[in-house]
PDB file of C-alpha atoms in Angstrom:
ATOM      1  CA  UNK A   1      95.601 101.518 111.899  1.00  0.00           C
ATOM      2  CA  UNK A   2      95.610 104.963 111.190  1.00  0.00           C
ATOM      3  CA  UNK A   3      98.661 105.851 108.764  1.00  0.00           C
ATOM      4  CA  UNK A   4      99.827 102.371 108.247  1.00  0.00           C
ATOM      5  CA  UNK A   5      99.334 102.513 104.612  1.00  0.00           C
ATOM      6  CA  UNK A   6     101.315 105.872 104.524  1.00  0.00           C
ATOM      7  CA  UNK A   7     103.863 104.525 106.534  1.00  0.00           C
ATOM      8  CA  UNK A   8     104.504 101.748 104.121  1.00  0.00           C
ATOM      9  CA  UNK A   9     104.744 104.357 101.138  1.00  0.00           C
ATOM     10  CA  UNK A  10     107.214 106.350 103.166  1.00  0.00           C
ATOM     11  CA  UNK A  11     109.201 103.117 103.747  1.00  0.00           C
ATOM     12  CA  UNK A  12     109.132 102.150  99.993  1.00  0.00           C
ATOM     13  CA  UNK A  13     110.239 105.763  99.358  1.00  0.00           C
ATOM     14  CA  UNK A  14     113.437 105.303 101.551  1.00  0.00           C
ATOM     15  CA  UNK A  15     114.202 102.151  99.745  1.00  0.00           C
ATOM     16  CA  UNK A  16     114.972 104.113  96.389  1.00  0.00           C
ATOM     17  CA  UNK A  17     118.672 104.088  95.588  1.00  0.00           C
ATOM     18  CA  UNK A  18     120.215 105.874  92.885  1.00  0.00           C
ATOM     19  CA  UNK A  19     120.678 102.492  90.859  1.00  0.00           C
ATOM     20  CA  UNK A  20     116.920 101.311  91.298  1.00  0.00           C
ATOM     21  CA  UNK A  21     113.535 102.493  91.542  1.00  0.00           C
ATOM     22  CA  UNK A  22     110.735 100.209  92.439  1.00  0.00           C
ATOM     23  CA  UNK A  23     107.441 100.183  90.129  1.00  0.00           C
ATOM     24  CA  UNK A  24     105.185 103.173  90.804  1.00  0.00           C
ATOM     25  CA  UNK A  25     102.824 102.153  93.615  1.00  0.00           C
ATOM     26  CA  UNK A  26      99.543 103.391  92.150  1.00  0.00           C
ATOM     27  CA  UNK A  27      97.436 101.153  94.828  1.00  0.00           C
ATOM     28  CA  UNK A  28      99.237 102.321  97.884  1.00  0.00           C
ATOM     29  CA  UNK A  29      99.079 105.724  96.934  1.00  0.00           C
ATOM     30  CA  UNK A  30      95.229 105.440  96.192  1.00  0.00           C
ATOM     31  CA  UNK A  31      94.683 103.647  99.677  1.00  0.00           C
ATOM     32  CA  UNK A  32      96.609 106.561 101.386  1.00  0.00           C
ATOM     33  CA  UNK A  33      94.452 109.269  99.514  1.00  0.00           C
ATOM     34  CA  UNK A  34      91.220 107.336 100.362  1.00  0.00           C
ATOM     35  CA  UNK A  35      92.192 107.182 103.976  1.00  0.00           C
ATOM     36  CA  UNK A  36      92.973 110.680 103.953  1.00  0.00           C
ATOM     37  CA  UNK A  37      89.761 111.864 102.396  1.00  0.00           C
ATOM     38  CA  UNK A  38      87.809 109.584 104.797  1.00  0.00           C
ATOM     39  CA  UNK A  39      89.575 111.270 107.735  1.00  0.00           C
ATOM     40  CA  UNK A  40      88.865 114.761 106.506  1.00  0.00           C
ATOM     41  CA  UNK A  41      85.192 113.994 106.067  1.00  0.00           C
ATOM     42  CA  UNK A  42      85.206 112.623 109.548  1.00  0.00           C
ATOM     43  CA  UNK A  43      86.958 115.783 110.893  1.00  0.00           C
ATOM     44  CA  UNK A  44      84.307 118.120 109.115  1.00  0.00           C
ATOM     45  CA  UNK A  45      81.459 115.972 110.654  1.00  0.00           C
ATOM     46  CA  UNK A  46      82.830 116.130 114.199  1.00  0.00           C
ATOM     47  CA  UNK A  47      83.430 120.025 113.993  1.00  0.00           C
ATOM     48  CA  UNK A  48      79.829 120.521 112.716  1.00  0.00           C
ATOM     49  CA  UNK A  49      78.449 118.342 115.552  1.00  0.00           C
ATOM     50  CA  UNK A  50      80.348 120.419 117.980  1.00  0.00           C
ATOM     51  CA  UNK A  51      79.406 123.792 116.521  1.00  0.00           C
ATOM     52  CA  UNK A  52      75.844 122.954 116.309  1.00  0.00           C
ATOM     53  CA  UNK A  53      75.588 121.537 119.754  1.00  0.00           C
ATOM     54  CA  UNK A  54      74.229 118.063 118.629  1.00  0.00           C
ATOM     55  CA  UNK A  55      75.351 114.957 120.682  1.00  0.00           C
ATOM     56  CA  UNK A  56      76.789 112.744 118.289  1.00  0.00           C
ATOM     57  CA  UNK A  57      79.253 110.655 120.087  1.00  0.00           C
ATOM     58  CA  UNK A  58      81.997 109.425 117.726  1.00  0.00           C
ATOM     59  CA  UNK A  59      83.158 106.828 120.496  1.00  0.00           C
ATOM     60  CA  UNK A  60      79.649 105.432 120.299  1.00  0.00           C
ATOM     61  CA  UNK A  61      80.117 105.085 116.482  1.00  0.00           C
ATOM     62  CA  UNK A  62      82.782 102.828 117.165  1.00  0.00           C
ATOM     63  CA  UNK A  63      80.926 100.938 120.121  1.00  0.00           C
ATOM     64  CA  UNK A  64      83.118 102.386 122.978  1.00  0.00           C
ATOM     65  CA  UNK A  65      80.672 105.135 124.209  1.00  0.00           C
ATOM     66  CA  UNK A  66      77.701 104.344 126.208  1.00  0.00           C
ATOM     67  CA  UNK A  67      74.393 106.003 126.889  1.00  0.00           C
ATOM     68  CA  UNK A  68      72.231 105.393 129.718  1.00  0.00           C
ATOM     69  CA  UNK A  69      69.474 102.854 128.589  1.00  0.00           C
ATOM     70  CA  UNK A  70      65.710 102.957 129.412  1.00  0.00           C
ATOM     71  CA  UNK A  71      65.828 100.685 132.011  1.00  0.00           C
ATOM     72  CA  UNK A  72      68.337 102.892 133.894  1.00  0.00           C
ATOM     73  CA  UNK A  73      66.417 105.995 133.255  1.00  0.00           C
ATOM     74  CA  UNK A  74      63.061 104.206 134.457  1.00  0.00           C
ATOM     75  CA  UNK A  75      64.700 102.993 137.595  1.00  0.00           C
ATOM     76  CA  UNK A  76      66.254 106.465 138.316  1.00  0.00           C
ATOM     77  CA  UNK A  77      62.638 108.039 137.931  1.00  0.00           C
ATOM     78  CA  UNK A  78      61.133 105.147 140.081  1.00  0.00           C
ATOM     79  CA  UNK A  79      63.622 106.107 142.657  1.00  0.00           C
ATOM     80  CA  UNK A  80      62.560 109.840 142.777  1.00  0.00           C
ATOM     81  CA  UNK A  81      58.851 108.876 143.037  1.00  0.00           C
ATOM     82  CA  UNK A  82      59.696 106.442 145.791  1.00  0.00           C
ATOM     83  CA  UNK A  83      61.455 109.036 148.142  1.00  0.00           C
ATOM     84  CA  UNK A  84      58.532 110.858 149.079  1.00  0.00           C
ATOM     85  CA  UNK A  85      60.438 114.017 150.018  1.00  0.00           C
ATOM     86  CA  UNK A  86      60.093 117.024 147.096  1.00  0.00           C
ATOM     87  CA  UNK A  87      63.373 118.208 148.634  1.00  0.00           C
ATOM     88  CA  UNK A  88      65.021 114.944 147.585  1.00  0.00           C
ATOM     89  CA  UNK A  89      63.496 114.753 144.358  1.00  0.00           C
ATOM     90  CA  UNK A  90      64.710 118.204 143.266  1.00  0.00           C
ATOM     91  CA  UNK A  91      68.317 117.486 144.634  1.00  0.00           C
ATOM     92  CA  UNK A  92      68.204 114.279 142.657  1.00  0.00           C
ATOM     93  CA  UNK A  93      66.826 115.915 139.648  1.00  0.00           C
ATOM     94  CA  UNK A  94      69.872 118.664 139.958  1.00  0.00           C
ATOM     95  CA  UNK A  95      72.150 116.043 139.977  1.00  0.00           C
ATOM     96  CA  UNK A  96      70.781 114.205 136.964  1.00  0.00           C
ATOM     97  CA  UNK A  97      70.749 117.511 135.117  1.00  0.00           C
ATOM     98  CA  UNK A  98      74.781 117.981 136.175  1.00  0.00           C
ATOM     99  CA  UNK A  99      75.615 114.451 135.246  1.00  0.00           C
ATOM    100  CA  UNK A 100      74.194 115.008 131.931  1.00  0.00           C
ATOM    101  CA  UNK A 101      76.193 118.323 131.468  1.00  0.00           C
ATOM    102  CA  UNK A 102      79.151 116.106 132.606  1.00  0.00           C
ATOM    103  CA  UNK A 103      78.661 113.628 130.078  1.00  0.00           C
ATOM    104  CA  UNK A 104      78.362 116.374 127.278  1.00  0.00           C
ATOM    105  CA  UNK A 105      81.637 117.869 128.613  1.00  0.00           C
ATOM    106  CA  UNK A 106      83.107 114.277 128.187  1.00  0.00           C
ATOM    107  CA  UNK A 107      81.900 113.561 124.716  1.00  0.00           C
ATOM    108  CA  UNK A 108      83.257 116.928 123.781  1.00  0.00           C
ATOM    109  CA  UNK A 109      86.593 116.209 125.253  1.00  0.00           C
ATOM    110  CA  UNK A 110      86.749 112.813 123.403  1.00  0.00           C
ATOM    111  CA  UNK A 111      85.569 114.351 120.170  1.00  0.00           C
ATOM    112  CA  UNK A 112      88.487 117.189 120.536  1.00  0.00           C
ATOM    113  CA  UNK A 113      90.870 114.266 121.296  1.00  0.00           C
ATOM    114  CA  UNK A 114      89.812 112.268 118.198  1.00  0.00           C
ATOM    115  CA  UNK A 115      89.448 115.297 115.858  1.00  0.00           C
ATOM    116  CA  UNK A 116      93.185 116.338 116.714  1.00  0.00           C
ATOM    117  CA  UNK A 117      94.321 112.668 116.173  1.00  0.00           C
ATOM    118  CA  UNK A 118      92.523 112.600 112.781  1.00  0.00           C
ATOM    119  CA  UNK A 119      94.066 115.968 111.795  1.00  0.00           C
ATOM    120  CA  UNK A 120      97.656 114.836 113.060  1.00  0.00           C
ATOM    121  CA  UNK A 121      97.000 111.712 110.822  1.00  0.00           C
ATOM    122  CA  UNK A 122      95.783 113.571 107.686  1.00  0.00           C
ATOM    123  CA  UNK A 123      99.123 115.751 107.966  1.00  0.00           C
ATOM    124  CA  UNK A 124     101.303 112.912 108.278  1.00  0.00           C
ATOM    125  CA  UNK A 125      99.852 111.112 105.483  1.00  0.00           C
ATOM    126  CA  UNK A 126     100.013 114.110 103.243  1.00  0.00           C
ATOM    127  CA  UNK A 127     103.781 114.409 104.384  1.00  0.00           C
ATOM    128  CA  UNK A 128     104.311 110.874 103.350  1.00  0.00           C
ATOM    129  CA  UNK A 129     102.844 111.197 100.041  1.00  0.00           C
ATOM    130  CA  UNK A 130     104.931 114.223  99.100  1.00  0.00           C
ATOM    131  CA  UNK A 131     107.698 112.491 100.527  1.00  0.00           C
ATOM    132  CA  UNK A 132     107.270 109.457  98.320  1.00  0.00           C
ATOM    133  CA  UNK A 133     106.793 111.425  95.164  1.00  0.00           C
ATOM    134  CA  UNK A 134     109.548 113.893  96.004  1.00  0.00           C
ATOM    135  CA  UNK A 135     112.045 110.983  96.197  1.00  0.00           C
ATOM    136  CA  UNK A 136     110.921 109.610  93.118  1.00  0.00           C
ATOM    137  CA  UNK A 137     111.271 113.070  91.168  1.00  0.00           C
ATOM    138  CA  UNK A 138     114.843 113.244  92.844  1.00  0.00           C
ATOM    139  CA  UNK A 139     115.545 109.828  91.202  1.00  0.00           C
ATOM    140  CA  UNK A 140     114.155 110.638  87.751  1.00  0.00           C
ATOM    141  CA  UNK A 141     116.120 114.472  87.869  1.00  0.00           C
ATOM    142  CA  UNK A 142     119.243 112.588  88.551  1.00  0.00           C
ATOM    143  CA  UNK A 143     118.694 109.681  85.820  1.00  0.00           C
ATOM    144  CA  UNK A 144     118.050 112.743  83.351  1.00  0.00           C
ATOM    145  CA  UNK A 145     121.161 114.619  84.160  1.00  0.00           C
ATOM    146  CA  UNK A 146     123.315 111.432  84.034  1.00  0.00           C
ATOM    147  CA  UNK A 147     122.119 110.751  80.435  1.00  0.00           C
ATOM    148  CA  UNK A 148     122.800 114.618  79.371  1.00  0.00           C
ATOM    149  CA  UNK A 149     118.775 115.326  79.626  1.00  0.00           C
ATOM    150  CA  UNK A 150     118.046 112.902  76.975  1.00  0.00           C
ATOM    151  CA  UNK A 151     114.712 111.307  77.891  1.00  0.00           C
ATOM    152  CA  UNK A 152     114.933 108.919  74.917  1.00  0.00           C
ATOM    153  CA  UNK A 153     118.218 107.374  76.601  1.00  0.00           C
ATOM    154  CA  UNK A 154     116.241 106.149  79.684  1.00  0.00           C
ATOM    155  CA  UNK A 155     116.956 102.139  79.747  1.00  0.00           C
ATOM    156  CA  UNK A 156     113.463 100.611  78.740  1.00  0.00           C
ATOM    157  CA  UNK A 157     113.446  98.568  82.183  1.00  0.00           C
ATOM    158  CA  UNK A 158     113.720 101.755  84.208  1.00  0.00           C
ATOM    159  CA  UNK A 159     111.248 103.535  82.049  1.00  0.00           C
ATOM    160  CA  UNK A 160     108.756 100.602  82.617  1.00  0.00           C
ATOM    161  CA  UNK A 161     109.104 101.061  86.273  1.00  0.00           C
ATOM    162  CA  UNK A 162     107.923 104.842  86.286  1.00  0.00           C
ATOM    163  CA  UNK A 163     104.301 106.044  86.154  1.00  0.00           C
ATOM    164  CA  UNK A 164     103.069 107.797  83.023  1.00  0.00           C
ATOM    165  CA  UNK A 165     103.067 110.946  84.770  1.00  0.00           C
ATOM    166  CA  UNK A 166     106.672 110.518  85.752  1.00  0.00           C
ATOM    167  CA  UNK A 167     107.623 109.650  81.823  1.00  0.00           C
ATOM    168  CA  UNK A 168     105.952 113.026  81.064  1.00  0.00           C
ATOM    169  CA  UNK A 169     107.655 114.977  83.813  1.00  0.00           C
ATOM    170  CA  UNK A 170     110.983 113.473  82.593  1.00  0.00           C
ATOM    171  CA  UNK A 171     110.216 114.924  78.777  1.00  0.00           C
ATOM    172  CA  UNK A 172     109.000 118.286  80.169  1.00  0.00           C
ATOM    173  CA  UNK A 173     111.963 118.585  82.577  1.00  0.00           C
ATOM    174  CA  UNK A 174     114.435 117.883  79.769  1.00  0.00           C
ATOM    175  CA  UNK A 175     112.691 120.347  77.492  1.00  0.00           C
ATOM    176  CA  UNK A 176     112.464 123.337  79.881  1.00  0.00           C
ATOM    177  CA  UNK A 177     116.334 122.616  80.701  1.00  0.00           C
ATOM    178  CA  UNK A 178     116.860 122.515  76.994  1.00  0.00           C
ATOM    179  CA  UNK A 179     115.222 126.069  76.527  1.00  0.00           C
ATOM    180  CA  UNK A 180     116.745 127.525  79.597  1.00  0.00           C
ATOM    181  CA  UNK A 181     120.234 126.480  78.017  1.00  0.00           C
ATOM    182  CA  UNK A 182     119.413 128.009  74.719  1.00  0.00           C
ATOM    183  CA  UNK A 183     118.384 131.316  76.335  1.00  0.00           C
ATOM    184  CA  UNK A 184     121.484 131.399  78.678  1.00  0.00           C
ATOM    185  CA  UNK A 185     123.767 130.669  75.251  1.00  0.00           C
ATOM    186  CA  UNK A 186     121.943 133.392  73.420  1.00  0.00           C
ATOM    187  CA  UNK A 187     122.900 135.934  76.162  1.00  0.00           C
ATOM    188  CA  UNK A 188     126.464 134.879  76.213  1.00  0.00           C
TER     189      UNK A 188
END
């Protein structure tokens, strides 16, 4: 389902407490990012097909759309030939043309709806990724403040659960706070 991986990631972020942080879930983050990239590619394809006027039915890609088969077209053309009346044939031709326009309109509506769904899912995936990383950074900052901004005092079991980027963030955060504190103390 769309967005399931992102939901799991957001749920994991909710489980982070002040005393516990789970191991950085690189696989889940990768899956959410991969799904988001795929959806964005599909959005671009659907928008391009709408602007060029080509009739690429995204529902047909999923096996849901139906195009008239050759046998249906043949039966329709045989019906026109057997009618004998040119007026009836022209009326039938007009009806077929208007129904093909209706099918194009239906395809556009389906594509618009699917595009909207994909855009909303991409936005939700991004929000879930940001929430996950924001919550982890909150934990790292609160941990550093409780250790008086000394990343070397982080317990090894906690440090093992942090990603290398998060450990780098902790060092840089402590360094920036130290530089700021020194600059403020000089002015006082």
